[in-house]
Coordinates of C-alpha atoms and ligand atoms in Angstrom, one line a residue:
X706 CA -47.6 75.0 -143.9
X707 CA -47.2 74.0 -139.9
X708 CA -48.6 70.7 -141.0
X709 CA -46.0 69.9 -143.4
X710 CA -43.7 71.1 -140.9
X711 CA -44.8 68.5 -138.3
X712 CA -45.2 65.8 -140.9
X713 CA -41.5 66.2 -142.0
X714 CA -40.6 66.2 -138.4
X715 CA -42.5 63.1 -137.6
X716 CA -40.5 61.7 -140.8
X717 CA -37.3 62.8 -139.5
X718 CA -37.7 61.3 -136.1
X719 CA -39.2 58.1 -137.8
X720 CA -36.0 57.8 -139.5
X721 CA -33.9 58.4 -136.2
X722 CA -35.4 55.7 -134.7
X723 CA -35.7 53.1 -137.4
X724 CA -31.5 53.8 -137.7
X725 CA -31.1 53.6 -134.0
X726 CA -32.8 50.3 -133.6
X727 CA -30.7 48.7 -136.6
X728 CA -27.6 49.5 -134.9
X729 CA -28.9 48.1 -131.3
X730 CA -30.0 44.8 -132.7
X731 CA -26.5 44.5 -133.0
X732 CA -26.0 44.5 -129.4
X733 CA -26.9 41.6 -126.7
X734 CA -29.3 42.5 -123.9
X735 CA -27.6 44.3 -121.0
X736 CA -29.0 42.1 -118.5
X737 CA -27.4 38.9 -120.0
X738 CA -24.4 40.6 -121.3
X739 CA -24.2 41.1 -117.1
X740 CA -25.0 37.6 -116.5
X741 CA -22.1 36.3 -118.9
X742 CA -19.9 38.6 -117.3
X743 CA -20.4 37.4 -113.9
X744 CA -19.7 33.6 -115.4
X745 CA -16.2 34.9 -116.2
X746 CA -17.0 35.3 -120.1
X747 CA -15.4 38.1 -121.8
X748 CA -17.7 41.0 -122.9
X749 CA -15.4 43.4 -124.3
X750 CA -16.3 41.9 -127.8
X751 CA -19.8 41.3 -128.7
X752 CA -20.3 37.9 -127.0
X753 CA -22.3 36.8 -129.9
X754 CA -19.5 37.0 -132.2
X755 CA -17.9 33.9 -130.2
X756 CA -20.2 30.8 -131.9
X757 CA -18.1 28.5 -129.9
X758 CA -19.4 30.1 -126.4
X759 CA -23.0 31.6 -127.1
X760 CA -25.2 32.1 -130.3
X761 CA -27.8 34.5 -130.0
X762 CA -31.1 35.4 -131.6
X763 CA -31.7 38.1 -133.8
X764 CA -34.5 40.2 -132.4
X765 CA -35.3 43.8 -131.8
X766 CA -34.3 45.9 -129.9
X767 CA -31.7 43.5 -128.2
X768 CA -30.6 40.4 -129.2
X769 CA -30.7 37.5 -126.8
X770 CA -28.4 34.0 -126.1
X771 CA -29.8 30.7 -127.3
X772 CA -26.7 28.7 -126.6
X773 CA -24.2 28.9 -123.8
X774 CA -21.4 26.2 -123.6
X775 CA -19.3 27.1 -120.2
X776 CA -15.6 25.1 -120.6
X777 CA -13.0 25.1 -118.3
X778 CA -14.0 27.1 -116.1
X779 CA -12.5 29.1 -113.4
X780 CA -12.6 27.4 -109.9
X781 CA -14.4 30.2 -108.3
X782 CA -17.0 30.4 -110.9
X783 CA -20.4 30.3 -109.1
X784 CA -23.8 30.0 -110.4
X785 CA -26.7 32.1 -108.7
X786 CA -30.3 31.6 -109.0
X787 CA -30.8 35.5 -110.4
X788 CA -28.1 35.1 -113.2
X789 CA -29.9 31.9 -114.4
X790 CA -33.0 33.3 -114.6
X791 CA -31.8 35.8 -116.8
X792 CA -30.5 33.1 -119.0
X793 CA -34.0 31.6 -119.3
X794 CA -34.0 32.5 -123.1
X795 CA -31.2 29.3 -123.5
X796 CA -32.1 26.4 -125.7
X797 CA -28.8 24.8 -125.5
X798 CA -26.7 24.7 -122.0
X799 CA -23.4 22.9 -121.9
X800 CA -21.1 22.7 -119.0
X801 CA -17.4 20.9 -119.8
X802 CA -15.1 20.7 -117.4
X803 CA -16.6 23.0 -115.0
X804 CA -16.9 22.1 -111.9
X805 CA -19.7 24.2 -109.6
X806 CA -22.2 23.3 -107.4
X807 CA -26.0 23.4 -108.7
X808 CA -28.6 25.9 -107.1
X809 CA -31.8 26.1 -108.0
X810 CA -32.8 26.7 -111.8
X811 CA -35.6 28.5 -112.5
X812 CA -38.7 26.8 -114.0
X813 CA -38.4 29.7 -116.9
X814 CA -34.8 28.0 -117.8
X815 CA -35.6 24.5 -117.4
X816 CA -38.6 24.2 -119.3
X817 CA -37.2 26.5 -122.3
X818 CA -33.9 24.0 -122.5
X819 CA -34.0 21.7 -125.1
X820 CA -30.4 20.6 -125.0
X821 CA -28.7 20.2 -121.4
X822 CA -25.0 18.9 -121.1
X823 CA -22.9 18.0 -118.0
X824 CA -19.2 16.4 -118.5
X825 CA -17.2 16.2 -116.0
X826 CA -19.0 19.3 -114.0
X827 CA -22.0 19.5 -112.0
X828 CA -21.9 18.7 -108.7
X829 CA -24.5 17.7 -106.3
X830 CA -26.7 16.7 -109.2
X831 CA -29.9 14.7 -108.3
X832 CA -32.6 13.2 -110.1
X833 CA -35.1 15.4 -109.1
X834 CA -33.4 18.1 -110.1
X835 CA -32.9 16.5 -113.6
X836 CA -36.5 15.9 -113.7
X837 CA -37.6 19.0 -114.2
X838 CA -36.1 19.7 -117.5
X839 CA -39.1 18.7 -119.0
X840 CA -38.8 20.1 -122.8
X841 CA -35.4 17.7 -123.5
X842 CA -34.7 16.4 -126.6
X843 CA -31.0 15.8 -125.7
X844 CA -29.8 14.9 -122.1
X845 CA -26.2 14.2 -121.7
X846 CA -24.5 13.6 -118.2
X847 CA -21.1 11.7 -118.0
X848 CA -18.7 11.8 -115.5
X849 CA -21.0 13.3 -112.8
X850 CA -23.0 11.4 -109.8
X851 CA -26.6 11.7 -109.7
X852 CA -28.0 11.0 -106.5
X853 CA -31.3 9.2 -107.3
X854 CA -33.2 6.1 -107.0
X855 CA -33.2 5.3 -111.0
X856 CA -33.3 6.7 -114.1
X857 CA -37.3 6.7 -114.6
X858 CA -37.0 9.3 -111.7
X859 CA -35.2 11.7 -114.7
X860 CA -36.9 10.5 -117.8
X861 CA -40.4 10.0 -116.9
X862 CA -41.8 13.4 -117.7
X863 CA -39.3 14.3 -120.7
X864 CA -41.8 13.1 -123.5
X865 CA -39.7 14.9 -126.1
X866 CA -36.5 13.5 -125.4
X867 CA -34.6 11.6 -128.4
X868 CA -31.0 11.3 -127.2
X869 CA -29.9 10.3 -123.8
X870 CA -26.2 9.5 -122.0
X871 CA -26.0 8.7 -118.6
X872 CA -22.8 7.7 -118.6
X873 CA -20.5 7.0 -115.4
X874 CA -23.0 8.8 -113.0
X875 CA -22.9 5.8 -110.2
X876 CA -27.1 5.5 -110.9
X877 CA -28.6 2.4 -110.1
X878 CA -32.1 0.2 -110.3
X879 CA -33.3 -0.7 -113.4
X880 CA -33.6 0.3 -116.9
X881 CA -37.2 2.1 -117.5
X882 CA -39.8 0.5 -119.5
X883 CA -41.3 3.6 -120.9
X884 CA -39.4 6.2 -123.4
X885 CA -40.0 8.2 -126.0
X886 CA -40.7 6.0 -129.4
X887 CA -38.3 8.2 -131.5
X888 CA -35.4 7.9 -129.1
X889 CA -32.3 7.4 -131.4
X890 CA -29.4 7.1 -128.8
X891 CA -29.2 5.6 -125.3
X892 CA -25.9 5.2 -123.6
X893 CA -26.4 4.5 -119.9
X894 CA -23.1 2.6 -119.6
X895 CA -20.8 2.6 -116.6
X896 CA -23.3 2.7 -113.8
X897 CA -24.6 0.3 -111.6
X898 CA -27.8 -0.5 -113.0
X899 CA -29.4 -4.1 -112.4
X900 CA -32.2 -6.0 -113.3
X901 CA -33.0 -7.5 -117.2
X902 CA -32.7 -5.4 -120.6
X903 CA -36.5 -4.5 -120.8
X904 CA -38.4 -6.2 -123.9
X905 CA -40.3 -3.1 -124.4
X906 CA -36.5 -1.7 -125.4
X907 CA -37.2 -3.4 -128.9
X908 CA -40.3 -1.2 -129.6
X909 CA -38.3 1.8 -130.0
X910 CA -37.4 1.4 -134.1
X911 CA -36.1 4.3 -134.7
X912 CA -32.9 3.4 -132.3
X913 CA -29.3 4.0 -133.6
X914 CA -27.2 3.5 -130.7
X915 CA -27.6 1.6 -127.7
X916 CA -25.0 1.0 -125.1
X917 CA -25.4 -0.9 -121.6
X918 CA -21.9 -2.0 -121.0
X919 CA -20.5 -1.7 -117.7
X920 CA -23.4 -2.5 -115.2
X921 CA -24.9 -5.1 -113.7
X922 CA -27.7 -6.2 -115.9
X923 CA -28.7 -9.6 -115.7
X924 CA -31.0 -12.3 -117.5
X925 CA -31.3 -12.9 -121.4
X926 CA -30.9 -10.9 -124.6
X927 CA -34.6 -10.5 -125.6
X928 CA -35.0 -12.6 -128.8
X929 CA -37.3 -9.4 -130.2
X930 CA -34.3 -7.6 -130.0
X931 CA -34.1 -8.4 -134.1
X932 CA -37.0 -5.6 -133.9
X933 CA -34.5 -2.7 -133.7
X934 CA -34.2 -2.4 -137.4
X935 CA -32.2 1.0 -137.1
X936 CA -29.5 -0.1 -134.5
X937 CA -26.0 0.3 -135.6
X938 CA -24.3 0.2 -132.5
X939 CA -25.1 -2.0 -129.8
X940 CA -23.0 -2.6 -126.8
X941 CA -24.1 -4.9 -123.8
X942 CA -20.2 -5.7 -122.6
X943 CA -19.3 -6.1 -118.9
X944 CA -22.9 -7.4 -117.5
X945 CA -23.9 -10.6 -116.0
X946 CA -26.2 -11.7 -119.1
X947 CA -26.9 -15.3 -119.6
X948 CA -28.4 -17.6 -121.9
X949 CA -27.7 -17.5 -125.8
X950 CA -27.3 -15.4 -128.8
X951 CA -30.7 -15.2 -130.4
X952 CA -30.3 -16.5 -133.9
X953 CA -32.7 -13.5 -135.3
X954 CA -30.1 -11.2 -134.5
X955 CA -29.4 -10.9 -137.7
X956 CA -32.2 -8.9 -138.4
X957 CA -30.6 -6.1 -137.4
X958 CA -29.3 -5.6 -140.9
X959 CA -28.1 -2.2 -140.1
X960 CA -25.5 -3.4 -137.4
X961 CA -21.7 -2.0 -137.7
X962 CA -20.7 -2.5 -134.2
X963 CA -21.7 -5.2 -132.1
X964 CA -20.3 -5.9 -128.3
X965 CA -21.4 -8.8 -126.3
X966 CA -17.8 -9.6 -124.7
X967 CA -17.6 -10.2 -120.8
X968 CA -21.1 -11.6 -119.7
X969 CA -22.0 -15.4 -119.1
X970 CA -23.3 -15.8 -122.4
X971 CA -23.6 -19.7 -123.8
X972 CA -24.7 -22.2 -126.1
X973 CA -23.2 -21.9 -129.7
X974 CA -23.0 -18.6 -131.8
X975 CA -25.4 -18.3 -134.5
X976 CA -24.1 -18.7 -138.1
X977 CA -26.3 -16.1 -138.7
X978 CA -24.2 -13.2 -137.6
X979 CA -22.2 -13.8 -140.6
X980 CA -25.5 -12.6 -142.7
X981 CA -24.8 -9.3 -141.2
X982 CA -23.0 -7.5 -144.5
X983 CA -22.4 -3.9 -142.7
X984 CA -20.9 -5.5 -139.6
X985 CA -17.0 -4.2 -139.0
X986 CA -16.7 -5.1 -135.2
X987 CA -17.6 -8.1 -133.4
X988 CA -16.7 -8.9 -129.9
X989 CA -18.0 -12.0 -128.4
X990 CA -15.0 -12.6 -126.0
X991 CA -14.8 -13.8 -122.5
X992 CA -18.0 -15.5 -122.4
X993 CA -19.3 -19.4 -122.3
X994 CA -19.9 -20.0 -125.7
X995 CA -19.5 -23.6 -126.8
X996 CA -19.1 -25.5 -130.0
X997 CA -17.4 -24.9 -133.2
X998 CA -17.0 -21.1 -134.5
X999 CA -19.4 -21.1 -137.3
X1000 CA -17.6 -18.3 -139.3
X1001 CA -15.3 -18.7 -142.3
X1002 CA -12.0 -16.8 -143.4
X1003 CA -13.8 -14.3 -145.5
X1004 CA -16.4 -13.2 -143.5
X1005 CA -13.7 -12.7 -140.3
X1006 CA -11.4 -10.7 -142.8
X1007 CA -13.9 -8.4 -143.6
X1008 CA -14.3 -7.5 -139.9
X1009 CA -12.2 -4.7 -138.6
X1010 CA -12.1 -6.0 -135.0
X1011 CA -13.3 -9.8 -134.0
X1012 CA -12.5 -11.4 -131.1
X1013 CA -14.0 -14.7 -129.6
X1014 CA -10.7 -15.4 -126.9
X1015 CA -12.2 -16.6 -123.3
X1016 CA -14.6 -18.8 -124.5
X1017 CA -13.0 -21.9 -122.9
X1018 CA -15.3 -24.4 -124.7
X1019 CA -15.6 -22.8 -128.1
X1020 CA -13.2 -23.9 -130.7
X1021 CA -12.1 -23.5 -134.5
X1022 CA -12.6 -26.2 -137.4
X1023 CA -8.8 -27.4 -138.1
X1024 CA -9.9 -28.3 -141.5
X1025 CA -10.2 -24.6 -142.3
X1026 CA -7.8 -22.0 -142.8
X1027 CA -9.0 -20.4 -139.4
X1028 CA -5.7 -22.0 -137.7
X1029 CA -3.6 -18.9 -139.4
X1030 CA -5.9 -16.3 -137.7
X1031 CA -4.7 -17.0 -134.1
X1032 CA -8.2 -16.3 -132.6
X1033 CA -7.3 -17.4 -129.1
X1034 CA -9.3 -20.5 -128.7
X1035 CA -8.6 -23.9 -129.4
X1036 CA -8.8 -26.1 -132.5
X1037 CA -11.5 -28.6 -132.9
X1038 CA -11.7 -32.4 -132.6
X1039 CA -13.6 -34.6 -135.1
X1040 CA -16.9 -34.2 -132.9
X1041 CA -16.8 -30.1 -132.9
X1042 CA -15.1 -30.1 -128.9
X1043 CA -11.6 -28.4 -128.3
X1044 CA -8.4 -30.2 -128.1
X1045 CA -6.5 -28.8 -125.1
X1046 CA -3.4 -27.6 -126.3
X1047 CA -0.5 -28.3 -124.1
X1048 CA 0.1 -25.7 -121.9
X1049 CA 3.4 -23.7 -123.5
X1050 CA 2.3 -24.1 -127.3
X1051 CA -0.3 -21.4 -126.5
X1052 CA 2.6 -18.6 -127.3
X1053 CA 4.9 -18.5 -129.7
X1054 CA 5.0 -21.9 -130.2
X1055 CA 1.7 -21.8 -132.1
X1056 CA 3.3 -19.6 -134.6
X1057 CA 6.4 -21.9 -135.0
X1058 CA 3.5 -24.8 -135.6
X1059 CA 2.0 -22.2 -138.3
X1060 CA 5.2 -21.9 -139.8
X1061 CA 6.1 -25.1 -140.3
X1062 CA 2.5 -26.3 -141.8
X1063 CA 3.1 -25.6 -145.6
X1064 CA -0.9 -25.7 -145.8
X1065 CA -1.9 -22.0 -144.7
X1066 CA 1.4 -20.3 -146.3
X1067 CA -0.7 -18.5 -148.8
X1068 CA -2.9 -16.9 -146.5
X1069 CA -0.3 -15.3 -144.4
X1070 CA -0.3 -12.2 -146.0
X1071 CA -4.0 -11.0 -145.1
X1072 CA -4.8 -11.6 -141.7
X1073 CA -2.0 -10.0 -139.9
X1074 CA -4.2 -7.5 -138.4
X1075 CA -6.2 -9.9 -136.5
X1076 CA -3.1 -11.2 -134.9
X1077 CA -2.8 -8.2 -132.7
X1078 CA 1.1 -7.8 -133.7
X1079 CA 3.7 -7.6 -136.5
X1080 CA 5.5 -10.9 -134.7
X1081 CA 4.4 -13.3 -137.8
X1082 CA 5.3 -10.5 -140.3
X1083 CA 9.1 -9.8 -138.6
X1084 CA 9.2 -14.1 -139.0
X1085 CA 8.5 -13.2 -142.5
X1086 CA 11.1 -10.8 -142.8
X1087 CA 14.0 -12.3 -141.0
X1088 CA 14.8 -14.9 -144.1
X1089 CA 13.9 -12.4 -146.8
X1090 CA 16.9 -10.0 -145.0
X1091 CA 19.2 -13.1 -144.8
X1092 CA 18.3 -14.4 -148.4
X1093 CA 18.7 -10.6 -149.6
X1094 CA 22.5 -10.1 -147.8
X1095 CA 23.9 -12.9 -149.0
X1096 CA 22.7 -12.2 -152.4
X1097 CA 24.5 -8.7 -152.3
X1098 CA 27.2 -10.2 -150.7
X1099 CA 27.7 -12.9 -153.8
X1100 CA 27.2 -9.9 -156.3
X1101 CA 29.8 -7.8 -154.4
X1102 CA 32.3 -11.1 -154.7
X1103 CA 31.3 -11.6 -158.2
X1104 CA 32.0 -8.1 -159.3
X1105 CA 35.4 -8.0 -157.4
X1106 CA 36.4 -11.0 -159.2
X1107 CA 35.4 -9.6 -162.9
X1108 CA 37.2 -6.0 -161.8
X1109 CA 40.0 -8.1 -160.6
X1110 CA 40.4 -9.8 -163.8
X1111 CA 40.0 -6.8 -165.8
X1112 CA 42.5 -4.8 -164.1
X1113 CA 44.9 -7.8 -164.2
X1114 CA 44.3 -7.9 -168.0
X1115 CA 44.5 -3.7 -168.3
X1116 CA 47.5 -3.8 -166.3
X1117 CA 49.3 -6.0 -168.7
X1118 CA 48.1 -3.9 -171.9
X1119 CA 49.2 -1.1 -170.0
X1120 CA 52.4 -2.5 -169.4
X1121 CA 52.9 -3.3 -172.9
X1122 CA 51.7 -0.2 -173.9
X1123 CA 54.5 1.6 -171.4
X1124 CA 56.7 -0.9 -173.3
Ligands
LIG1685 C1 -39.9 23.1 -125.9 O1 -39.8 23.2 -127.0 C2 -40.1 23.6 -128.3 C3 -38.7 23.5 -129.3 O2 -38.3 21.9 -129.2 C4 -40.3 24.8 -128.3 O3 -41.1 25.3 -129.5 C5 -41.2 25.0 -126.8 O4 -41.9 26.5 -126.7 C6 -40.6 24.8 -125.7 N1 -41.5 24.8 -124.4 C7 -41.4 25.4 -123.8 C8 -42.3 25.2 -122.1 O5 -40.4 26.4 -123.4
LIG1686 C1 -22.8 5.0 -105.5 O1 -24.2 4.5 -105.7 C2 -24.0 3.7 -104.0 C3 -25.7 3.2 -104.3 O2 -25.8 2.2 -105.7 C4 -24.2 4.3 -103.1 O3 -23.9 3.5 -102.2 C5 -22.9 4.9 -102.9 O4 -22.4 5.9 -101.9 C6 -22.6 5.9 -104.4 N1 -21.1 6.7 -104.7 C7 -20.9 7.9 -104.5 C8 -19.7 8.5 -104.3 O5 -22.0 8.7 -104.2
LIG1687 C1 -21.2 4.2 -133.1 O1 -19.8 3.9 -132.4 C2 -18.8 4.5 -133.3 C3 -17.6 4.4 -132.1 O2 -18.0 4.8 -131.0 C4 -19.2 5.9 -133.5 O3 -18.0 6.5 -133.7 C5 -20.2 6.0 -134.1 O4 -20.6 7.7 -134.4 C6 -21.4 5.4 -133.4 N1 -22.6 5.6 -134.6 C7 -24.1 6.1 -134.0 C8 -25.0 5.9 -135.1 O5 -24.2 6.3 -132.9
LIG1688 C1 -20.0 2.1 -124.7 O1 -19.6 3.1 -123.6 C2 -18.6 2.2 -123.0 C3 -18.2 3.0 -121.8 O2 -19.0 4.4 -121.9 C4 -17.4 3.1 -124.5 O3 -16.0 3.0 -123.9 C5 -17.7 2.6 -125.6 O4 -16.9 2.9 -126.5 C6 -19.3 2.3 -126.0 N1 -19.7 1.7 -127.3 C7 -20.0 2.5 -128.3 C8 -20.6 1.2 -129.4 O5 -20.2 3.3 -128.7
LIG1689 C1 -27.1 -21.8 -120.3 O1 -26.9 -20.9 -119.2 C2 -28.6 -21.5 -118.7 C3 -28.5 -20.6 -117.4 O2 -27.7 -19.4 -117.5 C4 -28.7 -22.9 -118.4 O3 -30.1 -23.3 -118.0 C5 -28.8 -23.5 -119.8 O4 -29.1 -24.9 -119.6 C6 -26.9 -23.2 -120.4 N1 -27.1 -23.7 -121.4 C7 -26.2 -24.5 -122.6 C8 -26.5 -25.0 -123.7 O5 -25.1 -24.5 -121.7
LIG1690 C1 -18.4 -17.1 -145.8 O1 -19.6 -16.6 -145.6 C2 -20.5 -15.9 -145.9 C3 -21.7 -15.8 -144.9 O2 -21.8 -17.1 -144.5 C4 -21.0 -16.6 -147.0 O3 -21.8 -15.9 -147.8 C5 -19.8 -16.9 -148.0 O4 -20.3 -17.8 -149.4 C6 -18.6 -17.8 -147.7 N1 -17.7 -17.8 -148.4 C7 -16.9 -18.9 -148.4 C8 -15.7 -18.8 -149.1 O5 -17.1 -19.8 -148.2
LIG1691 C1 -14.7 -28.8 -140.6 O1 -15.0 -28.2 -142.2 C2 -15.0 -29.5 -142.7 C3 -15.2 -28.8 -144.0 O2 -15.1 -27.6 -144.2 C4 -16.4 -30.5 -142.6 O3 -16.7 -31.4 -143.7 C5 -16.5 -30.7 -141.2 O4 -17.7 -31.5 -140.8 C6 -16.3 -29.5 -139.9 N1 -15.8 -30.5 -138.8 C7 -16.8 -30.1 -137.7 C8 -16.4 -30.5 -136.4 O5 -17.4 -29.2 -137.8

């Protein structure tokens, strides 16, 4: 009997504890709740139900934070190492427009994070500070200056890194030679990087996006660039690259966006570029390319953006219909050299020229998106409107005459009737 009572009691207790644990699994660890409170994140409602700011795991008896996005923070927000050490369950930490000065991040947090982002946020970042985030797969720093002797200081111990953006961070030095072979995204744009593009980058055969624009890179585009078979976006614009475009570039069959503008590239433009079937954006402007532009109209019209202007020794073949595309380059003489246009003929004069040469008229409809303005269309509309106006005017006059004739006849009849 006594035994029976004790078992019932134990069962009852068990039941009670299970019910209490099921209710407590819904709440966040009180220490983390206090940490969020100190970061001015509203905690009156369960923070785990705000997926734009946080995500949580479902551990018992308390849930823990896995993601934290700090956005548009109040100006008096400060980070503290104690707060950060209670947040070491995070795998993703993001700062956006959150101007705070960094403090020591405990290693329990830095080694646990897989995604770390600071966009116009953290102040006094250093390469050494960032190098401690050894488990990152995604690192994004944009618009925040990093004091460091080079990118390699930051990345050399990040063995799992597959997505890196260090853009507008005032970094100098050269581009590291060694990267995780599974890297898919590299954006080092808008820094002070110098030296050449390492040939070893062409080993990154899973790379989809490479943006090295607006740096001080010199030397040539490696011929082995064609080995970047997964590449979709390539921007090397606004550097000091020289030499010619390797003809093998068409080996990058997935390329959608190719921007080589504002360098000192020379030689002739390889015709093989037109074999890249997926290409939508092609900017080769402001370089030193020479010779005859090797593209036909059907290739150029397929592109959403096409720019070759700012290449003084480049010309288009006058015998082709390319003339109507207003490419911003001169036409070629029979030797393939640019015929320098008379100074005034560059602006509106050339469009008047287009109007007068009937050969290209049937092509005028499709090319306007490339001409960078509706000027040509306006010219077409002018005469059309005049014709329409004259037609309407003439029909009005004809109708008036008919009406008057009918009226006069009717009036006569009416008169007769009256009589
Ligand atoms: C590093 O990240 C992986 C998940 O990508 C995780 O399994 C591992 O525990 C992390 N390492 C540390 C030291 O936290
Ligand atoms: C940017 O980097 C250069 C060195 O490349 C340094 O001289 C300069 O002080 C840095 N600017 C700022 C605002 O930190
Ligand atoms: C390529 O760049 C465009 C425009 O910047 C972007 O929308 C697209 O997502 C990029 N593609 C890849 C694979 O990064
Ligand atoms: C490359 O970076 C520059 C500067 O950050 C940006 O304007 C451009 O859109 C990027 N290009 C691509 C293809 O993502
Ligand atoms: C292109 O420029 C390089 C130096 O930048 C020079 O050695 C080469 O002769 C030039 N090639 C042509 C075809 O102008
Ligand atoms: C234009 O060039 C492309 C690529 O070189 C080629 O496949 C196509 O046949 C050409 N079209 C015409 C009309 O010449
Ligand atoms: C221009 O094109 C015509 C026919 O398409 C060709 O016969 C001529 O050789 C080309 N001229 C130059 C300078 O390439």
